[in-house]
Short mmCIF file of N, CA and C in Angstrom, two decimals:
data_model
loop_
_atom_site.label_atom_id
_atom_site.label_comp_id
_atom_site.label_asym_id
_atom_site.label_seq_id
_atom_site.Cartn_x
_atom_site.Cartn_y
_atom_site.Cartn_z
N UNK A 1051 -105.43 -111.56 90.46
CA UNK A 1051 -104.90 -110.36 91.07
C UNK A 1051 -103.40 -110.52 91.30
N UNK A 1052 -102.99 -111.67 91.81
CA UNK A 1052 -101.56 -111.94 92.06
C UNK A 1052 -100.76 -111.85 90.77
N UNK A 1053 -101.29 -112.39 89.66
CA UNK A 1053 -100.58 -112.38 88.39
C UNK A 1053 -100.36 -110.94 87.93
N UNK A 1054 -101.32 -110.06 88.12
CA UNK A 1054 -101.19 -108.66 87.72
C UNK A 1054 -100.10 -107.98 88.53
N UNK A 1055 -100.04 -108.22 89.81
CA UNK A 1055 -99.00 -107.61 90.66
C UNK A 1055 -97.62 -108.08 90.24
N UNK A 1056 -97.51 -109.36 89.89
CA UNK A 1056 -96.23 -109.89 89.45
C UNK A 1056 -95.81 -109.25 88.14
N UNK A 1057 -96.75 -109.10 87.21
CA UNK A 1057 -96.44 -108.50 85.92
C UNK A 1057 -96.02 -107.04 86.09
N UNK A 1058 -96.67 -106.31 87.00
CA UNK A 1058 -96.33 -104.92 87.24
C UNK A 1058 -94.90 -104.80 87.73
N UNK A 1059 -94.48 -105.70 88.59
CA UNK A 1059 -93.10 -105.65 89.11
C UNK A 1059 -92.09 -106.04 88.05
N UNK A 1060 -92.48 -106.88 87.11
CA UNK A 1060 -91.55 -107.36 86.10
C UNK A 1060 -91.23 -106.28 85.07
N UNK A 1061 -92.14 -105.34 84.87
CA UNK A 1061 -91.92 -104.29 83.88
C UNK A 1061 -91.54 -102.99 84.58
N UNK A 1062 -90.30 -102.55 84.42
CA UNK A 1062 -89.90 -101.30 85.08
C UNK A 1062 -90.60 -100.10 84.46
N UNK A 1063 -90.72 -99.07 85.24
CA UNK A 1063 -91.35 -97.84 84.76
C UNK A 1063 -90.48 -97.24 83.65
N UNK A 1064 -91.12 -96.53 82.74
CA UNK A 1064 -90.43 -95.86 81.64
C UNK A 1064 -89.46 -94.82 82.22
N UNK A 1065 -88.19 -94.95 81.92
CA UNK A 1065 -87.17 -94.03 82.43
C UNK A 1065 -86.38 -93.44 81.26
N UNK A 1066 -86.66 -92.18 80.89
CA UNK A 1066 -85.97 -91.57 79.75
C UNK A 1066 -84.44 -91.52 79.94
N UNK A 1067 -83.97 -91.34 81.17
CA UNK A 1067 -82.52 -91.32 81.39
C UNK A 1067 -81.90 -92.68 81.15
N UNK A 1068 -82.64 -93.74 81.50
CA UNK A 1068 -82.15 -95.09 81.23
C UNK A 1068 -82.05 -95.32 79.73
N UNK A 1069 -83.07 -94.92 79.00
CA UNK A 1069 -83.05 -95.06 77.54
C UNK A 1069 -81.91 -94.24 76.94
N UNK A 1070 -81.73 -93.02 77.42
CA UNK A 1070 -80.66 -92.16 76.90
C UNK A 1070 -79.29 -92.76 77.21
N UNK A 1071 -79.11 -93.28 78.42
CA UNK A 1071 -77.80 -93.83 78.77
C UNK A 1071 -77.50 -95.06 77.92
N UNK A 1072 -78.51 -95.85 77.62
CA UNK A 1072 -78.30 -97.03 76.76
C UNK A 1072 -77.97 -96.60 75.33
N UNK A 1073 -78.64 -95.58 74.83
CA UNK A 1073 -78.36 -95.09 73.48
C UNK A 1073 -76.94 -94.51 73.41
N UNK A 1074 -76.52 -93.78 74.44
CA UNK A 1074 -75.17 -93.23 74.48
C UNK A 1074 -74.15 -94.36 74.54
N UNK A 1075 -74.44 -95.39 75.34
CA UNK A 1075 -73.53 -96.53 75.43
C UNK A 1075 -73.39 -97.22 74.07
N UNK A 1076 -74.49 -97.38 73.35
CA UNK A 1076 -74.43 -97.99 72.02
C UNK A 1076 -73.60 -97.12 71.07
N UNK A 1077 -73.83 -95.82 71.11
CA UNK A 1077 -73.07 -94.91 70.24
C UNK A 1077 -71.59 -94.90 70.62
N UNK A 1078 -71.31 -94.94 71.92
CA UNK A 1078 -69.91 -94.96 72.36
C UNK A 1078 -69.22 -96.23 71.88
N UNK A 1079 -69.94 -97.35 71.90
CA UNK A 1079 -69.36 -98.60 71.41
C UNK A 1079 -69.01 -98.49 69.93
N UNK A 1080 -69.91 -97.90 69.14
CA UNK A 1080 -69.64 -97.71 67.71
C UNK A 1080 -68.45 -96.77 67.50
N UNK A 1081 -68.39 -95.72 68.31
CA UNK A 1081 -67.28 -94.77 68.21
C UNK A 1081 -65.96 -95.44 68.58
N UNK A 1082 -65.95 -96.21 69.65
CA UNK A 1082 -64.73 -96.89 70.08
C UNK A 1082 -64.28 -97.89 69.02
N UNK A 1083 -65.23 -98.59 68.40
CA UNK A 1083 -64.87 -99.51 67.32
C UNK A 1083 -64.19 -98.76 66.18
N UNK A 1084 -64.78 -97.64 65.77
CA UNK A 1084 -64.20 -96.83 64.70
C UNK A 1084 -62.83 -96.32 65.11
N UNK A 1085 -62.71 -95.85 66.34
CA UNK A 1085 -61.47 -95.31 66.91
C UNK A 1085 -60.37 -96.38 66.91
N UNK A 1086 -60.72 -97.59 67.35
CA UNK A 1086 -59.73 -98.66 67.45
C UNK A 1086 -59.34 -99.21 66.09
N UNK A 1087 -60.28 -99.25 65.14
CA UNK A 1087 -59.96 -99.71 63.79
C UNK A 1087 -58.87 -98.84 63.17
N UNK A 1088 -58.93 -97.54 63.44
CA UNK A 1088 -57.92 -96.63 62.89
C UNK A 1088 -56.53 -97.02 63.38
N UNK A 1089 -56.43 -97.41 64.64
CA UNK A 1089 -55.14 -97.82 65.20
C UNK A 1089 -54.64 -99.11 64.59
N UNK A 1090 -55.55 -100.01 64.28
CA UNK A 1090 -55.16 -101.28 63.70
C UNK A 1090 -54.81 -101.15 62.22
N UNK A 1091 -55.34 -100.12 61.57
CA UNK A 1091 -55.08 -99.93 60.15
C UNK A 1091 -53.92 -98.98 59.87
N UNK A 1092 -53.32 -98.44 60.91
CA UNK A 1092 -52.21 -97.51 60.69
C UNK A 1092 -50.91 -98.29 60.47
N UNK A 1093 -49.94 -97.60 59.92
CA UNK A 1093 -48.64 -98.24 59.65
C UNK A 1093 -47.99 -98.71 60.94
N UNK A 1094 -48.14 -97.94 62.00
CA UNK A 1094 -47.60 -98.31 63.30
C UNK A 1094 -48.72 -98.89 64.12
N UNK A 1095 -48.74 -100.18 64.26
CA UNK A 1095 -49.81 -100.85 65.01
C UNK A 1095 -49.48 -100.78 66.50
N UNK A 1096 -50.26 -99.98 67.20
CA UNK A 1096 -50.10 -99.82 68.64
C UNK A 1096 -51.34 -100.36 69.33
N UNK A 1097 -51.14 -101.01 70.46
CA UNK A 1097 -52.28 -101.46 71.25
C UNK A 1097 -52.95 -100.25 71.88
N UNK A 1098 -54.19 -100.45 72.32
CA UNK A 1098 -54.92 -99.35 72.98
C UNK A 1098 -54.15 -98.86 74.20
N UNK A 1099 -53.55 -99.77 74.96
CA UNK A 1099 -52.78 -99.38 76.14
C UNK A 1099 -51.53 -98.60 75.76
N UNK A 1100 -50.86 -99.00 74.69
CA UNK A 1100 -49.68 -98.26 74.24
C UNK A 1100 -50.06 -96.85 73.81
N UNK A 1101 -51.17 -96.73 73.12
CA UNK A 1101 -51.64 -95.39 72.72
C UNK A 1101 -51.96 -94.56 73.95
N UNK A 1102 -52.66 -95.15 74.92
CA UNK A 1102 -52.98 -94.42 76.16
C UNK A 1102 -51.72 -93.95 76.86
N UNK A 1103 -50.69 -94.79 76.87
CA UNK A 1103 -49.44 -94.41 77.52
C UNK A 1103 -48.78 -93.25 76.78
N UNK A 1104 -48.72 -93.33 75.47
CA UNK A 1104 -48.10 -92.24 74.70
C UNK A 1104 -48.87 -90.94 74.86
N UNK A 1105 -50.19 -91.02 74.84
CA UNK A 1105 -51.01 -89.82 75.03
C UNK A 1105 -50.78 -89.24 76.43
N UNK A 1106 -50.69 -90.11 77.43
CA UNK A 1106 -50.47 -89.65 78.81
C UNK A 1106 -49.12 -88.94 78.92
N UNK A 1107 -48.10 -89.48 78.29
CA UNK A 1107 -46.77 -88.84 78.34
C UNK A 1107 -46.79 -87.53 77.57
N UNK A 1108 -47.54 -87.48 76.48
CA UNK A 1108 -47.66 -86.22 75.73
C UNK A 1108 -48.34 -85.17 76.60
N UNK A 1109 -49.35 -85.57 77.35
CA UNK A 1109 -50.09 -84.63 78.21
C UNK A 1109 -49.28 -84.18 79.41
N UNK A 1110 -48.47 -85.08 79.94
CA UNK A 1110 -47.69 -84.78 81.14
C UNK A 1110 -46.23 -85.15 80.87
N UNK A 1111 -45.53 -84.33 80.07
CA UNK A 1111 -44.13 -84.64 79.77
C UNK A 1111 -43.31 -84.66 81.06
N UNK A 1112 -42.42 -85.63 81.16
CA UNK A 1112 -41.58 -85.75 82.34
C UNK A 1112 -42.22 -86.55 83.46
N UNK A 1113 -43.43 -87.07 83.21
CA UNK A 1113 -44.10 -87.88 84.24
C UNK A 1113 -43.20 -89.06 84.59
N UNK A 1114 -43.24 -89.45 85.86
CA UNK A 1114 -42.45 -90.63 86.25
C UNK A 1114 -43.29 -91.89 86.04
N UNK A 1115 -42.69 -93.02 86.27
CA UNK A 1115 -43.34 -94.31 86.03
C UNK A 1115 -44.60 -94.49 86.88
N UNK A 1116 -44.54 -94.07 88.13
CA UNK A 1116 -45.71 -94.19 89.01
C UNK A 1116 -46.88 -93.36 88.48
N UNK A 1117 -46.59 -92.16 88.05
CA UNK A 1117 -47.63 -91.27 87.50
C UNK A 1117 -48.22 -91.88 86.23
N UNK A 1118 -47.36 -92.42 85.36
CA UNK A 1118 -47.85 -93.05 84.15
C UNK A 1118 -48.75 -94.23 84.49
N UNK A 1119 -48.33 -95.06 85.42
CA UNK A 1119 -49.13 -96.22 85.83
C UNK A 1119 -50.51 -95.76 86.30
N UNK A 1120 -50.54 -94.71 87.08
CA UNK A 1120 -51.81 -94.15 87.56
C UNK A 1120 -52.67 -93.66 86.41
N UNK A 1121 -52.06 -92.96 85.46
CA UNK A 1121 -52.81 -92.38 84.34
C UNK A 1121 -53.40 -93.44 83.41
N UNK A 1122 -52.71 -94.57 83.25
CA UNK A 1122 -53.22 -95.60 82.33
C UNK A 1122 -53.93 -96.74 83.06
N UNK A 1123 -53.96 -96.68 84.40
CA UNK A 1123 -54.65 -97.70 85.17
C UNK A 1123 -53.93 -99.04 85.18
N UNK A 1124 -52.62 -98.98 85.31
CA UNK A 1124 -51.81 -100.20 85.34
C UNK A 1124 -50.96 -100.22 86.61
N UNK A 1125 -50.44 -101.38 86.93
CA UNK A 1125 -49.50 -101.46 88.05
C UNK A 1125 -48.17 -100.86 87.59
N UNK A 1126 -47.33 -100.50 88.54
CA UNK A 1126 -46.02 -99.94 88.18
C UNK A 1126 -45.18 -100.96 87.40
N UNK A 1127 -45.14 -102.24 87.81
CA UNK A 1127 -44.37 -103.20 87.00
C UNK A 1127 -44.92 -103.33 85.57
N UNK A 1128 -46.24 -103.32 85.41
CA UNK A 1128 -46.83 -103.41 84.07
C UNK A 1128 -46.49 -102.15 83.26
N UNK A 1129 -46.53 -101.00 83.90
CA UNK A 1129 -46.18 -99.75 83.21
C UNK A 1129 -44.70 -99.76 82.82
N UNK A 1130 -43.87 -100.33 83.65
CA UNK A 1130 -42.44 -100.42 83.32
C UNK A 1130 -42.23 -101.30 82.08
N UNK A 1131 -42.91 -102.43 82.02
CA UNK A 1131 -42.79 -103.31 80.84
C UNK A 1131 -43.34 -102.60 79.60
N UNK A 1132 -44.42 -101.86 79.77
CA UNK A 1132 -45.00 -101.09 78.67
C UNK A 1132 -43.98 -100.07 78.16
N UNK A 1133 -43.33 -99.37 79.08
CA UNK A 1133 -42.30 -98.40 78.70
C UNK A 1133 -41.12 -99.08 78.00
N UNK A 1134 -40.75 -100.27 78.48
CA UNK A 1134 -39.67 -101.02 77.83
C UNK A 1134 -40.00 -101.23 76.35
N UNK A 1135 -41.23 -101.67 76.07
CA UNK A 1135 -41.62 -101.93 74.68
C UNK A 1135 -41.67 -100.64 73.86
N UNK A 1136 -42.22 -99.58 74.44
CA UNK A 1136 -42.32 -98.31 73.71
C UNK A 1136 -40.94 -97.69 73.49
N UNK A 1137 -40.05 -97.88 74.45
CA UNK A 1137 -38.68 -97.38 74.30
C UNK A 1137 -37.94 -98.18 73.22
N UNK A 1138 -38.12 -99.49 73.23
CA UNK A 1138 -37.48 -100.34 72.22
C UNK A 1138 -37.97 -100.01 70.81
N UNK A 1139 -39.23 -99.60 70.71
CA UNK A 1139 -39.81 -99.23 69.41
C UNK A 1139 -39.39 -97.82 68.98
N UNK A 1140 -38.75 -97.08 69.89
CA UNK A 1140 -38.29 -95.74 69.57
C UNK A 1140 -39.31 -94.65 69.78
N UNK A 1141 -40.40 -94.93 70.53
CA UNK A 1141 -41.46 -93.95 70.74
C UNK A 1141 -41.35 -93.19 72.05
N UNK A 1142 -40.58 -93.70 72.97
CA UNK A 1142 -40.52 -93.15 74.32
C UNK A 1142 -39.08 -93.10 74.78
N UNK A 1143 -38.78 -92.11 75.59
CA UNK A 1143 -37.43 -91.97 76.14
C UNK A 1143 -37.56 -91.80 77.65
N UNK A 1144 -36.62 -92.42 78.36
CA UNK A 1144 -36.53 -92.24 79.82
C UNK A 1144 -35.33 -91.34 80.08
N UNK A 1145 -35.56 -90.29 80.83
CA UNK A 1145 -34.49 -89.33 81.15
C UNK A 1145 -34.40 -89.15 82.65
N UNK A 1146 -33.20 -89.00 83.13
CA UNK A 1146 -33.00 -88.69 84.55
C UNK A 1146 -33.42 -87.24 84.78
N UNK A 1147 -34.13 -87.03 85.86
CA UNK A 1147 -34.58 -85.68 86.21
C UNK A 1147 -33.39 -84.84 86.64
N UNK A 1148 -33.40 -83.59 86.26
CA UNK A 1148 -32.29 -82.69 86.60
C UNK A 1148 -32.23 -82.43 88.10
N UNK A 1149 -33.38 -82.43 88.76
CA UNK A 1149 -33.42 -82.10 90.18
C UNK A 1149 -33.13 -83.29 91.09
N UNK A 1150 -33.41 -84.50 90.61
CA UNK A 1150 -33.20 -85.70 91.42
C UNK A 1150 -32.75 -86.82 90.49
N UNK A 1151 -31.51 -87.17 90.54
CA UNK A 1151 -30.93 -88.15 89.62
C UNK A 1151 -31.57 -89.54 89.78
N UNK A 1152 -32.23 -89.79 90.89
CA UNK A 1152 -32.91 -91.07 91.08
C UNK A 1152 -34.24 -91.13 90.34
N UNK A 1153 -34.78 -89.97 90.04
CA UNK A 1153 -36.08 -89.87 89.38
C UNK A 1153 -35.91 -89.99 87.86
N UNK A 1154 -36.78 -90.80 87.26
CA UNK A 1154 -36.78 -90.97 85.81
C UNK A 1154 -38.04 -90.34 85.25
N UNK A 1155 -37.84 -89.45 84.30
CA UNK A 1155 -38.97 -88.81 83.63
C UNK A 1155 -39.15 -89.40 82.25
N UNK A 1156 -40.38 -89.45 81.79
CA UNK A 1156 -40.69 -90.02 80.49
C UNK A 1156 -41.02 -88.92 79.50
N UNK A 1157 -40.58 -89.09 78.27
CA UNK A 1157 -40.92 -88.14 77.22
C UNK A 1157 -41.06 -88.86 75.89
N UNK A 1158 -41.84 -88.27 75.01
CA UNK A 1158 -42.00 -88.82 73.68
C UNK A 1158 -40.78 -88.50 72.84
N UNK A 1159 -40.43 -89.42 71.97
CA UNK A 1159 -39.43 -89.13 70.95
C UNK A 1159 -40.16 -88.50 69.76
N UNK A 1160 -39.42 -88.06 68.78
CA UNK A 1160 -40.04 -87.53 67.56
C UNK A 1160 -40.88 -88.62 66.91
N UNK A 1161 -40.37 -89.85 66.88
CA UNK A 1161 -41.14 -90.96 66.30
C UNK A 1161 -42.43 -91.21 67.08
N UNK A 1162 -42.38 -91.08 68.40
CA UNK A 1162 -43.58 -91.25 69.21
C UNK A 1162 -44.61 -90.17 68.93
N UNK A 1163 -44.15 -88.93 68.85
CA UNK A 1163 -45.06 -87.82 68.53
C UNK A 1163 -45.63 -87.99 67.13
N UNK A 1164 -44.79 -88.41 66.18
CA UNK A 1164 -45.25 -88.64 64.80
C UNK A 1164 -46.28 -89.77 64.74
N UNK A 1165 -46.07 -90.83 65.52
CA UNK A 1165 -47.01 -91.95 65.54
C UNK A 1165 -48.37 -91.48 66.06
N UNK A 1166 -48.37 -90.66 67.11
CA UNK A 1166 -49.65 -90.14 67.63
C UNK A 1166 -50.32 -89.21 66.63
N UNK A 1167 -49.54 -88.39 65.95
CA UNK A 1167 -50.11 -87.50 64.94
C UNK A 1167 -50.72 -88.29 63.80
N UNK A 1168 -50.00 -89.30 63.33
CA UNK A 1168 -50.51 -90.15 62.25
C UNK A 1168 -51.79 -90.86 62.68
N UNK A 1169 -51.81 -91.38 63.88
CA UNK A 1169 -53.00 -92.05 64.40
C UNK A 1169 -54.17 -91.08 64.50
N UNK A 1170 -53.90 -89.88 64.99
CA UNK A 1170 -54.94 -88.86 65.12
C UNK A 1170 -55.53 -88.51 63.75
N UNK A 1171 -54.66 -88.38 62.76
CA UNK A 1171 -55.13 -88.06 61.41
C UNK A 1171 -55.97 -89.20 60.84
N UNK A 1172 -55.52 -90.43 61.07
CA UNK A 1172 -56.26 -91.59 60.57
C UNK A 1172 -57.63 -91.67 61.26
N UNK A 1173 -57.67 -91.42 62.56
CA UNK A 1173 -58.95 -91.45 63.28
C UNK A 1173 -59.89 -90.38 62.75
N UNK A 1174 -59.36 -89.19 62.49
CA UNK A 1174 -60.19 -88.10 61.95
C UNK A 1174 -60.74 -88.49 60.58
N UNK A 1175 -59.93 -89.14 59.75
CA UNK A 1175 -60.40 -89.59 58.43
C UNK A 1175 -61.52 -90.63 58.58
N UNK A 1176 -61.31 -91.58 59.48
CA UNK A 1176 -62.32 -92.62 59.67
C UNK A 1176 -63.63 -92.04 60.22
N UNK A 1177 -63.52 -91.09 61.14
CA UNK A 1177 -64.72 -90.45 61.67
C UNK A 1177 -65.42 -89.64 60.58
N UNK A 1178 -64.63 -88.97 59.75
CA UNK A 1178 -65.20 -88.21 58.64
C UNK A 1178 -65.98 -89.12 57.71
N UNK A 1179 -65.44 -90.31 57.45
CA UNK A 1179 -66.14 -91.28 56.60
C UNK A 1179 -67.50 -91.65 57.17
N UNK A 1180 -67.58 -91.78 58.48
CA UNK A 1180 -68.86 -92.10 59.11
C UNK A 1180 -69.77 -90.89 59.08
N UNK A 1181 -69.26 -89.72 59.44
CA UNK A 1181 -70.08 -88.51 59.51
C UNK A 1181 -70.67 -88.11 58.16
N UNK A 1182 -69.99 -88.45 57.08
CA UNK A 1182 -70.51 -88.07 55.75
C UNK A 1182 -71.80 -88.83 55.41
N UNK A 1183 -72.06 -89.91 56.11
CA UNK A 1183 -73.28 -90.67 55.88
C UNK A 1183 -74.47 -90.14 56.69
N UNK A 1184 -74.23 -89.10 57.46
CA UNK A 1184 -75.30 -88.51 58.27
C UNK A 1184 -75.84 -87.26 57.58
N UNK A 1185 -77.16 -87.06 57.64
CA UNK A 1185 -77.71 -85.80 57.14
C UNK A 1185 -77.14 -84.63 57.97
N UNK A 1186 -77.01 -83.47 57.33
CA UNK A 1186 -76.42 -82.29 57.99
C UNK A 1186 -77.08 -81.98 59.33
N UNK A 1187 -78.43 -82.00 59.37
CA UNK A 1187 -79.12 -81.62 60.61
C UNK A 1187 -78.85 -82.63 61.73
N UNK A 1188 -78.72 -83.91 61.39
CA UNK A 1188 -78.39 -84.92 62.42
C UNK A 1188 -76.94 -84.77 62.88
N UNK A 1189 -76.06 -84.45 61.97
CA UNK A 1189 -74.65 -84.24 62.33
C UNK A 1189 -74.54 -83.02 63.25
N UNK A 1190 -75.26 -81.95 62.91
CA UNK A 1190 -75.25 -80.75 63.77
C UNK A 1190 -75.81 -81.07 65.15
N UNK A 1191 -76.88 -81.86 65.19
CA UNK A 1191 -77.46 -82.24 66.48
C UNK A 1191 -76.47 -83.10 67.28
N UNK A 1192 -75.78 -84.00 66.60
CA UNK A 1192 -74.77 -84.83 67.27
C UNK A 1192 -73.68 -83.95 67.89
N UNK A 1193 -73.17 -83.00 67.12
CA UNK A 1193 -72.13 -82.11 67.64
C UNK A 1193 -72.62 -81.29 68.82
N UNK A 1194 -73.84 -80.78 68.74
CA UNK A 1194 -74.39 -80.02 69.86
C UNK A 1194 -74.52 -80.93 71.09
N UNK A 1195 -74.99 -82.15 70.88
CA UNK A 1195 -75.12 -83.09 71.99
C UNK A 1195 -73.77 -83.46 72.59
N UNK A 1196 -72.77 -83.68 71.75
CA UNK A 1196 -71.44 -84.02 72.26
C UNK A 1196 -70.84 -82.87 73.06
N UNK A 1197 -71.04 -81.65 72.58
CA UNK A 1197 -70.54 -80.49 73.33
C UNK A 1197 -71.24 -80.38 74.69
N UNK A 1198 -72.54 -80.60 74.71
CA UNK A 1198 -73.28 -80.56 75.98
C UNK A 1198 -72.83 -81.68 76.91
N UNK A 1199 -72.59 -82.87 76.34
CA UNK A 1199 -72.12 -84.00 77.13
C UNK A 1199 -70.76 -83.69 77.74
N UNK A 1200 -69.87 -83.10 76.95
CA UNK A 1200 -68.54 -82.74 77.44
C UNK A 1200 -68.65 -81.74 78.59
N UNK A 1201 -69.50 -80.73 78.42
CA UNK A 1201 -69.69 -79.74 79.50
C UNK A 1201 -70.24 -80.41 80.75
N UNK A 1202 -71.21 -81.30 80.60
CA UNK A 1202 -71.83 -81.95 81.75
C UNK A 1202 -70.86 -82.90 82.45
N UNK A 1203 -69.94 -83.48 81.69
CA UNK A 1203 -69.00 -84.42 82.30
C UNK A 1203 -67.87 -83.72 83.04
N UNK A 1204 -67.72 -82.41 82.82
CA UNK A 1204 -66.70 -81.62 83.51
C UNK A 1204 -67.35 -80.36 84.06
N UNK A 1205 -68.14 -80.52 85.14
CA UNK A 1205 -68.80 -79.34 85.69
C UNK A 1205 -67.78 -78.28 86.13
N UNK A 1206 -68.19 -77.01 86.12
CA UNK A 1206 -67.26 -75.92 86.44
C UNK A 1206 -66.58 -76.06 87.80
N UNK A 1207 -67.21 -76.72 88.75
CA UNK A 1207 -66.62 -76.82 90.09
C UNK A 1207 -65.64 -77.98 90.21
N UNK A 1208 -65.44 -78.74 89.11
CA UNK A 1208 -64.47 -79.84 89.16
C UNK A 1208 -63.20 -79.44 88.43
N UNK A 1209 -62.12 -80.11 88.76
CA UNK A 1209 -60.84 -79.82 88.09
C UNK A 1209 -60.91 -80.33 86.67
N UNK A 1210 -60.39 -79.56 85.70
CA UNK A 1210 -60.39 -80.02 84.32
C UNK A 1210 -59.41 -81.19 84.16
N UNK A 1211 -59.71 -82.07 83.17
CA UNK A 1211 -58.79 -83.19 82.94
C UNK A 1211 -57.50 -82.69 82.31
N UNK A 1212 -56.43 -83.50 82.41
CA UNK A 1212 -55.20 -83.17 81.71
C UNK A 1212 -55.52 -83.13 80.23
N UNK A 1213 -55.07 -82.08 79.56
CA UNK A 1213 -55.33 -81.96 78.13
C UNK A 1213 -54.06 -81.58 77.42
N UNK A 1214 -53.94 -82.05 76.22
CA UNK A 1214 -52.80 -81.69 75.38
C UNK A 1214 -52.96 -80.25 74.96
N UNK A 1215 -51.87 -79.50 74.79
CA UNK A 1215 -51.98 -78.13 74.33
C UNK A 1215 -52.70 -78.07 73.00
N UNK A 1216 -53.56 -77.08 72.86
CA UNK A 1216 -54.27 -76.86 71.63
C UNK A 1216 -55.44 -77.79 71.43
N UNK A 1217 -55.84 -78.55 72.44
CA UNK A 1217 -56.97 -79.47 72.28
C UNK A 1217 -58.13 -79.00 73.11
#
């Protein structure tokens, strides 16, 4: 009798949400791998953090260093070093704010915007390569599921995330 009780505790009850969350996590890992490979295979090799910083500045032009640090999850000194590298590469510009000369705003250069566009195009190509191996009905189901996931992750009563124009 004791052995049966122990075995019952060792096996958790069937939980469809647990199975779904694990399947989504596996799919997200595959997607992130595909996403990151595109960055490594592009002419401009940017780290994931550098890409996040450029995307953040594109979404919030004129953001100051503190705001950028918050958006990318870095300390202000780390964000400053990150900006130094991106500025040296010609992707980012620091400008004094017109309203407060002590405030520094960040903006993308043309090269920075071009690098993000090139990366975005490469990622879309890589994703297309994967999607072409899926049957049409599974691809349609994936898209419907992703749209539902996006809606569920941003309920109507919550503030929408910062988004780039036209996205």
